[in-house]
XYZ file of C-alpha atoms in Angstrom:
258
model
C 5.381 -21.841 -5.805
C 2.419 -24.689 -5.257
C -0.717 -25.209 -7.050
C -2.433 -23.553 -4.492
C -0.132 -20.246 -4.594
C -0.356 -20.357 -7.705
C -3.707 -19.867 -7.519
C -3.911 -17.607 -5.073
C -1.385 -15.439 -7.128
C -3.628 -15.230 -9.852
C -6.496 -14.766 -8.464
C -4.874 -11.802 -6.985
C -3.710 -9.947 -10.151
C -7.388 -11.078 -11.247
C -8.600 -8.922 -8.091
C -6.181 -6.052 -9.187
C -7.277 -5.941 -12.871
C -10.887 -5.799 -11.579
C -10.018 -3.437 -8.688
C -8.868 -1.352 -11.717
C -11.244 -1.836 -13.625
C -13.499 -0.864 -11.227
C -11.697 3.083 -10.727
C -11.432 3.616 -14.697
C -15.295 2.480 -15.719
C -15.741 4.190 -18.426
C -12.988 7.024 -18.674
C -9.896 5.841 -17.836
C -8.293 8.708 -19.545
C -10.572 11.205 -17.851
C -9.268 9.448 -14.683
C -5.030 9.218 -15.561
C -5.931 12.817 -16.346
C -7.245 14.069 -13.186
C -4.950 11.578 -10.954
C -2.029 13.964 -13.047
C -3.392 17.291 -12.124
C -3.311 16.721 -8.430
C 0.112 15.419 -8.432
C 1.900 15.844 -5.820
C -0.863 18.166 -4.001
C -2.911 15.159 -2.863
C -1.893 12.639 -0.570
C -1.505 8.736 -1.797
C -4.062 6.952 -0.208
C -3.584 3.654 2.904
C -1.902 0.280 0.044
C -5.597 -1.339 0.578
C -4.670 -4.401 -1.663
C -2.022 -4.778 1.279
C -3.678 -7.142 3.994
C -4.707 -9.562 1.020
C -0.834 -10.115 0.784
C 0.210 -9.214 3.947
C -2.595 -12.621 4.917
C -1.008 -15.172 1.567
C 2.386 -14.205 2.610
C 2.714 -17.848 4.520
C 2.182 -18.998 1.197
C 4.654 -16.601 -1.181
C 2.396 -13.901 -2.064
C 3.550 -11.016 -2.454
C 2.951 -8.109 -4.970
C 4.986 -8.582 -8.360
C 6.471 -5.095 -8.187
C 8.156 -5.763 -11.464
C 4.842 -6.266 -13.196
C 4.913 -3.394 -15.218
C 1.213 -3.056 -15.500
C 0.203 -4.204 -12.023
C 2.430 -1.514 -10.462
C 0.700 0.869 -12.598
C -2.569 0.552 -11.746
C -1.764 -0.228 -8.007
C -0.363 4.139 -7.984
C -3.830 4.393 -9.718
C -5.564 3.043 -6.708
C -3.384 4.599 -4.148
C -3.746 8.292 -6.201
C -0.535 8.437 -7.849
C -0.316 10.121 -11.634
C -0.441 7.393 -14.488
C 0.127 8.504 -17.346
C -3.130 7.616 -19.718
C -2.076 5.339 -22.245
C -0.167 3.740 -19.274
C -3.789 2.920 -17.408
C -4.986 1.678 -20.739
C -2.424 -0.841 -21.377
C -2.023 -1.505 -17.931
C -6.169 -2.302 -18.107
C -6.219 -4.140 -21.709
C -3.069 -6.474 -20.810
C -4.119 -7.786 -16.908
C -6.770 -11.258 -16.485
C -10.144 -9.623 -17.009
C -11.589 -12.557 -14.473
C -9.667 -15.273 -12.183
C -8.447 -18.513 -12.862
C -11.157 -21.431 -13.098
C -13.618 -21.495 -9.906
C -11.947 -25.944 -9.355
C -8.811 -24.330 -7.133
C -7.159 -26.276 -5.528
C -8.783 -24.915 -2.057
C -12.618 -24.199 -3.265
C -12.942 -22.145 0.785
C -9.553 -20.219 -0.043
C -10.041 -18.768 -4.004
C -13.449 -18.680 -2.578
C -12.237 -16.222 0.523
C -9.466 -14.258 -1.501
C -11.790 -13.450 -4.354
C -14.549 -11.798 -2.299
C -12.389 -9.706 -1.304
C -11.488 -8.288 -4.699
C -15.037 -7.301 -5.111
C -14.847 -6.249 -1.662
C -11.647 -3.441 -2.773
C -13.943 -3.122 -6.481
C -16.566 -1.837 -5.536
C -14.723 0.434 -2.942
C -12.847 1.767 -6.292
C -16.261 2.211 -8.139
C -16.481 4.863 -5.970
C -13.321 5.694 -5.559
C -12.652 6.724 -9.062
C -15.644 8.922 -8.904
C -14.152 11.175 -6.197
C -10.368 11.252 -8.440
C -12.821 12.296 -11.837
C -14.101 14.797 -9.782
C -10.225 15.656 -8.075
C -12.522 15.140 -4.200
C -8.954 14.064 -2.322
C -11.182 14.227 0.286
C -13.957 12.173 -0.134
C -11.567 9.714 -1.398
C -9.486 9.678 1.470
C -13.096 8.887 3.732
C -13.676 6.435 1.044
C -10.621 4.364 2.022
C -10.503 5.475 5.359
C -14.116 3.650 5.512
C -13.369 0.618 3.810
C -10.517 -0.591 5.460
C -13.349 -2.561 8.506
C -14.296 -4.565 6.158
C -11.417 -5.824 4.136
C -9.892 -6.229 6.777
C -12.397 -8.969 7.531
C -11.880 -10.185 4.469
C -8.150 -10.224 4.563
C -8.506 -12.063 7.616
C -11.243 -14.204 6.147
C -8.291 -14.986 4.413
C -5.903 -15.712 6.505
C -8.750 -18.437 8.662
C -9.727 -20.734 5.648
C -5.537 -20.136 4.623
C -4.448 -21.343 8.458
C -6.894 -24.555 7.941
C -4.282 -25.801 4.516
C -1.068 -24.776 5.212
C 0.361 -26.672 8.317
C 1.315 -25.675 11.760
C 5.748 -26.436 10.962
C 5.331 -23.556 8.279
C 8.161 -20.600 7.912
C 6.750 -18.069 9.663
C 5.855 -15.329 6.651
C 3.194 -12.429 8.110
C 5.258 -10.776 9.357
C 7.793 -10.574 5.324
C 7.158 -7.085 4.655
C 6.468 -8.233 0.657
C 3.442 -8.543 1.862
C 2.519 -5.120 2.667
C 4.769 -3.453 -0.541
C 2.659 -1.212 -3.382
C 2.935 0.811 -5.979
C 4.816 4.047 -5.436
C 7.216 4.604 -8.130
C 5.748 3.444 -10.957
C 6.050 5.705 -13.700
C 9.496 7.103 -14.906
C 11.590 5.019 -18.343
C 14.302 2.760 -17.240
C 17.186 3.385 -16.992
C 19.181 -0.148 -18.113
C 17.390 -2.594 -15.072
C 16.864 0.488 -13.236
C 14.174 1.130 -11.058
C 11.533 3.110 -11.166
C 11.407 7.095 -10.096
C 8.405 9.273 -9.326
C 5.156 8.793 -10.920
C 4.452 12.506 -11.833
C 7.583 12.070 -13.700
C 5.812 10.619 -16.298
C 6.047 11.487 -19.590
C 4.176 8.004 -20.930
C 7.707 7.451 -22.890
C 10.056 4.366 -23.026
C 9.175 0.501 -20.963
C 9.146 0.892 -17.115
C 11.249 -0.977 -15.254
C 9.745 -2.352 -11.306
C 9.543 0.695 -9.183
C 9.879 0.173 -4.903
C 6.915 -0.328 -2.851
C 6.151 1.271 0.040
C 4.517 -0.604 3.293
C 0.944 -0.757 3.850
C 0.189 1.748 6.343
C -2.944 2.023 7.891
C -4.692 3.267 11.105
C -4.769 1.191 13.424
C -2.702 -1.915 11.961
C 0.814 -3.165 14.299
C 2.969 -2.217 11.994
C 2.308 0.911 12.348
C 5.745 3.365 12.889
C 5.387 2.485 16.626
C 6.100 5.390 19.000
C 9.315 6.135 20.727
C 9.422 5.278 24.456
C 8.819 8.251 26.956
C 12.201 9.203 28.526
C 12.549 10.203 32.145
C 15.747 10.322 33.123
C 16.663 11.614 29.719
C 14.191 14.873 30.730
C 15.792 14.754 34.117
C 20.145 14.593 33.979
C 18.416 17.956 31.214
C 17.140 19.708 34.494
C 19.706 18.794 36.001
C 22.538 20.181 33.650
C 20.123 23.362 33.566
C 19.817 23.897 37.608
C 24.630 23.220 37.793
C 24.732 26.416 35.088
C 22.579 28.692 37.189
C 24.108 28.372 40.199
C 26.863 28.351 38.133
C 25.402 31.878 36.753
C 24.416 32.847 39.784
C 28.147 32.378 42.406
C 29.535 34.670 38.881
C 27.366 37.442 39.872
C 27.341 37.209 43.201
C 31.478 37.672 42.754
C 31.971 33.768 44.899
C 32.918 32.418 41.821
C 34.870 33.952 39.399
C 34.245 33.259 35.852
C 37.296 33.234 33.131
């Protein structure tokens, strides 16, 4: 990676840690316990960090799926159960501040830091909602934060556009840029990926986890709705009419069936 990409990746790792610490507040054990109690019953939130990873895709900066500490924090951010010991270990290990301010590109660095600061502000309130086991409040907070976070991600993309050559390989649609933690918490089997976090027992050294694409309301990469197919409906109607005519003829004795 280039110095610019290295700096952006480090800022994202520190930003994820800051968001996780804001989520946990002074009660990481209580936060983790609440998430475990919610378990499968609570729908996961959108993978909001995917917005900034998508913006940084031209640099090759993505969520690192084999970083077990980042995966643990990311799982908590979207409401997946994470064992208390694992969450505390992750928060203690991840960096607690971004790289020095003398970044390769100060404007890009400031935009990235602003995104993560806004996310940490959200997760402070989100942590309170999780500890209260108020899923509706958590969903509302995440939904309300989307426009602001999109704006910050757009600022990152704009700042990056000023330093990345126009002929750079397009990577904005790279699915890796949108990946987030989905299954970070099961004992690893060799180097295999993990299973559902709700099966977390807090035992063993977890391996990398597969992660879902960010799904944000109105995002252009939401699953498309299949187009209507009127020709299919017309064919079905014609077949129904033919069958009805055959039955009618059989009843009237004009067309033997069998």
